[in-house]
Structures are given as structure tokens and as C-alpha cells.
Amino acid sequence: MRHPPHAYIPGLTARHPDGAFDAIRDSVAPGMSGAELAGSDAFVTGLRFLDEGLYWEAHEVLEPVWMACLDPSPEREAVQALIQVANAGVKARMGRPRAVARIAALVEGHLAGMGSGPILGQSADGIRARLEAVCAEIAL
């Protein structure tokens, strides 16, 4: 599935078929460099899905990127922050403001772990802006 027909929101919309995002997820393999991960279909599509409000879907395609990052590493922290932004978006759409606030604190912890400078082409401020957009949906 290149682009989902709708955003999946647990309890509110239909879940996508199993394996719907496998072709995107399969663009990541263990041992890829940071540059390769940043250019992978999974990472690029995950960012696009985040920006389009496809939060559950973003999490699905970013997860293999996170798994391929060295642990610990600034790259892993950056991808985890993005995944948590997606998680906050899902919770916002489900009407769970306390969960969004809790997740926002987790994002800040991951951003601190990124260090300075862009990681995988993403700055802490850019990731924070995505989180602020999610929080604005639920007026936090």
C-alpha cells in the first residue's frame, strides 16, 4: 500500500490489512548506515505520513528504521522521538489528552538524547514542531 485510504484510529476507523505496509518496511535492513536509513523509503514515507496526519501508519513504517539503528545512538533517539510523536497523534485523535501530555514528555527525553545538530536530517526543533502540531489538535 503506497498511500493508505484513511488514517487508522483504534476504535474509530477500520484497521489496514495485515502486511499493508510491508513493501515500505522492507526498505530497511540491519546494518544500514545513517545516510541509508535517512534515505530509506520507510523513513521518508514515515515523515510524510506524520506530516499528513497518518500517525498510526507513520509508526508502522518508522519502526523498522528504529530497530535498525545502533542501540544506543543519537539516530535511535531521533527515530524513537518521531515514533512517539506518531503515538501522541494517535492518542490525540482518540481524545486522550493526558496520554498525549505523557508522551510529549517522552519525546523531550529522546530529543535530549539526540545531542546537538541534525540526526538523519532531522533537528530536535523540527521534531518538536511536529509534536506541537499534534498537541495543537487537542489544545494542549
mmCIF file of C-alpha atoms in Angstrom:
data_model
loop_
_atom_site.group_PDB
_atom_site.id
_atom_site.type_symbol
_atom_site.label_atom_id
_atom_site.label_comp_id
_atom_site.label_asym_id
_atom_site.label_seq_id
_atom_site.Cartn_x
_atom_site.Cartn_y
_atom_site.Cartn_z
ATOM 1 C CA MET A 1 0.000 0.000 0.000
ATOM 2 C CA ARG A 2 1.652 3.192 -1.180
ATOM 3 C CA HIS A 3 -0.755 5.595 0.478
ATOM 4 C CA PRO A 4 -3.450 4.493 2.900
ATOM 5 C CA PRO A 5 -7.041 5.387 2.047
ATOM 6 C CA HIS A 6 -7.617 6.678 5.599
ATOM 7 C CA ALA A 7 -5.929 7.169 8.945
ATOM 8 C CA TYR A 8 -6.366 4.228 11.270
ATOM 9 C CA ILE A 9 -7.615 5.318 14.679
ATOM 10 C CA PRO A 10 -8.171 2.401 17.070
ATOM 11 C CA GLY A 11 -11.827 2.063 17.929
ATOM 12 C CA LEU A 12 -12.867 4.653 15.355
ATOM 13 C CA THR A 13 -11.772 3.581 11.880
ATOM 14 C CA ALA A 14 -11.011 0.333 10.108
ATOM 15 C CA ARG A 15 -7.556 -1.148 10.522
ATOM 16 C CA HIS A 16 -5.480 -1.622 7.385
ATOM 17 C CA PRO A 17 -4.962 -5.198 6.162
ATOM 18 C CA ASP A 18 -2.062 -7.152 7.663
ATOM 19 C CA GLY A 19 1.069 -6.616 5.629
ATOM 20 C CA ALA A 20 -0.267 -3.437 4.013
ATOM 21 C CA PHE A 21 2.992 -1.594 4.646
ATOM 22 C CA ASP A 22 5.457 -4.468 4.228
ATOM 23 C CA ALA A 23 6.880 -3.161 0.939
ATOM 24 C CA ILE A 24 7.748 0.134 2.649
ATOM 25 C CA ARG A 25 9.019 -1.520 5.832
ATOM 26 C CA ASP A 26 11.211 -3.856 3.779
ATOM 27 C CA SER A 27 13.273 -0.897 2.517
ATOM 28 C CA VAL A 28 15.234 -1.127 5.783
ATOM 29 C CA ALA A 29 17.793 -3.785 6.623
ATOM 30 C CA PRO A 30 20.079 -4.315 9.600
ATOM 31 C CA GLY A 31 23.482 -2.725 9.215
ATOM 32 C CA MET A 32 22.352 0.216 7.088
ATOM 33 C CA SER A 33 24.280 3.439 7.652
ATOM 34 C CA GLY A 34 22.592 6.552 8.983
ATOM 35 C CA ALA A 35 22.567 8.037 5.486
ATOM 36 C CA GLU A 36 20.984 4.874 4.079
ATOM 37 C CA LEU A 37 18.357 4.853 6.834
ATOM 38 C CA ALA A 38 17.575 8.544 6.271
ATOM 39 C CA GLY A 39 17.086 7.858 2.553
ATOM 40 C CA SER A 40 15.078 4.675 3.003
ATOM 41 C CA ASP A 41 11.528 4.501 1.776
ATOM 42 C CA ALA A 42 10.429 3.653 5.321
ATOM 43 C CA PHE A 43 11.962 6.787 6.833
ATOM 44 C CA VAL A 44 10.924 9.167 4.051
ATOM 45 C CA THR A 45 7.394 7.755 3.980
ATOM 46 C CA GLY A 46 7.183 7.822 7.780
ATOM 47 C CA LEU A 47 7.959 11.547 7.791
ATOM 48 C CA ARG A 48 5.413 12.165 5.045
ATOM 49 C CA PHE A 49 2.764 10.174 6.909
ATOM 50 C CA LEU A 50 3.469 12.195 10.068
ATOM 51 C CA ASP A 51 3.033 15.443 8.166
ATOM 52 C CA GLU A 52 -0.214 14.174 6.623
ATOM 53 C CA GLY A 53 -1.682 13.161 9.996
ATOM 54 C CA LEU A 54 -1.387 9.439 9.267
ATOM 55 C CA TYR A 55 0.031 8.792 12.724
ATOM 56 C CA TRP A 56 -0.575 5.071 13.197
ATOM 57 C CA GLU A 57 0.736 4.460 9.700
ATOM 58 C CA ALA A 58 3.845 6.579 10.373
ATOM 59 C CA HIS A 59 4.598 4.471 13.434
ATOM 60 C CA GLU A 60 4.255 1.289 11.374
ATOM 61 C CA VAL A 61 6.806 2.333 8.769
ATOM 62 C CA LEU A 62 9.237 4.053 11.166
ATOM 63 C CA GLU A 63 9.507 1.055 13.483
ATOM 64 C CA PRO A 64 11.939 -0.940 11.296
ATOM 65 C CA VAL A 65 14.132 2.164 10.979
ATOM 66 C CA TRP A 66 14.292 2.400 14.781
ATOM 67 C CA MET A 67 15.085 -1.307 15.014
ATOM 68 C CA ALA A 68 17.954 -0.934 12.512
ATOM 69 C CA CYS A 69 19.612 1.904 14.463
ATOM 70 C CA LEU A 70 22.501 1.123 16.782
ATOM 71 C CA ASP A 71 21.458 0.929 20.420
ATOM 72 C CA PRO A 72 22.306 3.305 21.973
ATOM 73 C CA SER A 73 22.765 6.015 19.354
ATOM 74 C CA PRO A 74 21.543 9.524 18.545
ATOM 75 C CA GLU A 75 19.850 8.049 15.456
ATOM 76 C CA ARG A 76 17.827 5.647 17.577
ATOM 77 C CA GLU A 77 16.796 8.508 19.882
ATOM 78 C CA ALA A 78 15.702 10.626 16.902
ATOM 79 C CA VAL A 79 13.601 7.858 15.377
ATOM 80 C CA GLN A 80 12.113 6.985 18.774
ATOM 81 C CA ALA A 81 11.151 10.643 19.200
ATOM 82 C CA LEU A 82 9.401 10.575 15.809
ATOM 83 C CA ILE A 83 7.618 7.335 16.687
ATOM 84 C CA GLN A 84 6.431 8.874 19.951
ATOM 85 C CA VAL A 85 5.166 11.932 18.048
ATOM 86 C CA ALA A 86 3.144 9.498 15.938
ATOM 87 C CA ASN A 87 1.929 7.771 19.104
ATOM 88 C CA ALA A 88 0.859 11.145 20.516
ATOM 89 C CA GLY A 89 -1.032 11.816 17.295
ATOM 90 C CA VAL A 90 -2.966 8.570 17.604
ATOM 91 C CA LYS A 91 -3.823 9.357 21.226
ATOM 92 C CA ALA A 92 -4.890 12.892 20.271
ATOM 93 C CA ARG A 93 -7.252 11.523 17.635
ATOM 94 C CA MET A 94 -8.636 9.128 20.239
ATOM 95 C CA GLY A 95 -9.383 12.081 22.533
ATOM 96 C CA ARG A 96 -6.829 11.159 25.224
ATOM 97 C CA PRO A 97 -5.134 14.442 26.227
ATOM 98 C CA ARG A 98 -3.438 13.030 29.341
ATOM 99 C CA ALA A 99 -1.778 10.328 27.233
ATOM 100 C CA VAL A 100 -0.636 12.990 24.756
ATOM 101 C CA ALA A 101 0.913 15.028 27.580
ATOM 102 C CA ARG A 102 2.678 11.962 28.975
ATOM 103 C CA ILE A 103 4.042 11.037 25.548
ATOM 104 C CA ALA A 104 5.173 14.633 24.935
ATOM 105 C CA ALA A 105 7.463 14.306 27.964
ATOM 106 C CA LEU A 106 8.902 11.090 26.496
ATOM 107 C CA VAL A 107 9.594 12.885 23.220
ATOM 108 C CA GLU A 108 11.554 15.572 25.072
ATOM 109 C CA GLY A 109 13.689 12.872 26.706
ATOM 110 C CA HIS A 110 14.505 11.358 23.330
ATOM 111 C CA LEU A 111 15.302 14.785 21.893
ATOM 112 C CA ALA A 112 17.789 15.331 24.710
ATOM 113 C CA GLY A 113 19.423 12.030 23.748
ATOM 114 C CA MET A 114 19.931 13.208 20.168
ATOM 115 C CA GLY A 115 22.652 15.654 21.143
ATOM 116 C CA SER A 116 23.271 18.723 19.010
ATOM 117 C CA GLY A 117 22.994 19.036 15.278
ATOM 118 C CA PRO A 118 20.720 17.256 12.851
ATOM 119 C CA ILE A 119 20.364 13.486 13.063
ATOM 120 C CA LEU A 120 19.117 11.610 9.977
ATOM 121 C CA GLY A 121 18.406 15.057 8.537
ATOM 122 C CA GLN A 122 16.111 15.911 11.466
ATOM 123 C CA SER A 123 16.707 18.578 14.076
ATOM 124 C CA ALA A 124 15.342 18.456 17.600
ATOM 125 C CA ASP A 125 13.463 21.688 16.840
ATOM 126 C CA GLY A 126 11.886 20.145 13.736
ATOM 127 C CA ILE A 127 10.716 17.089 15.661
ATOM 128 C CA ARG A 128 9.443 19.354 18.444
ATOM 129 C CA ALA A 129 7.458 21.345 15.833
ATOM 130 C CA ARG A 130 5.787 18.123 14.689
ATOM 131 C CA LEU A 131 4.897 17.367 18.315
ATOM 132 C CA GLU A 132 3.494 20.878 18.801
ATOM 133 C CA ALA A 133 1.294 20.387 15.741
ATOM 134 C CA VAL A 134 -0.088 17.189 17.283
ATOM 135 C CA CYS A 135 -0.666 18.893 20.632
ATOM 136 C CA ALA A 136 -2.460 21.737 18.865
ATOM 137 C CA GLU A 137 -5.003 19.213 17.563
ATOM 138 C CA ILE A 138 -6.116 18.519 21.100
ATOM 139 C CA ALA A 139 -5.402 22.009 22.521
ATOM 140 C CA LEU A 140 -2.657 21.036 24.976
#
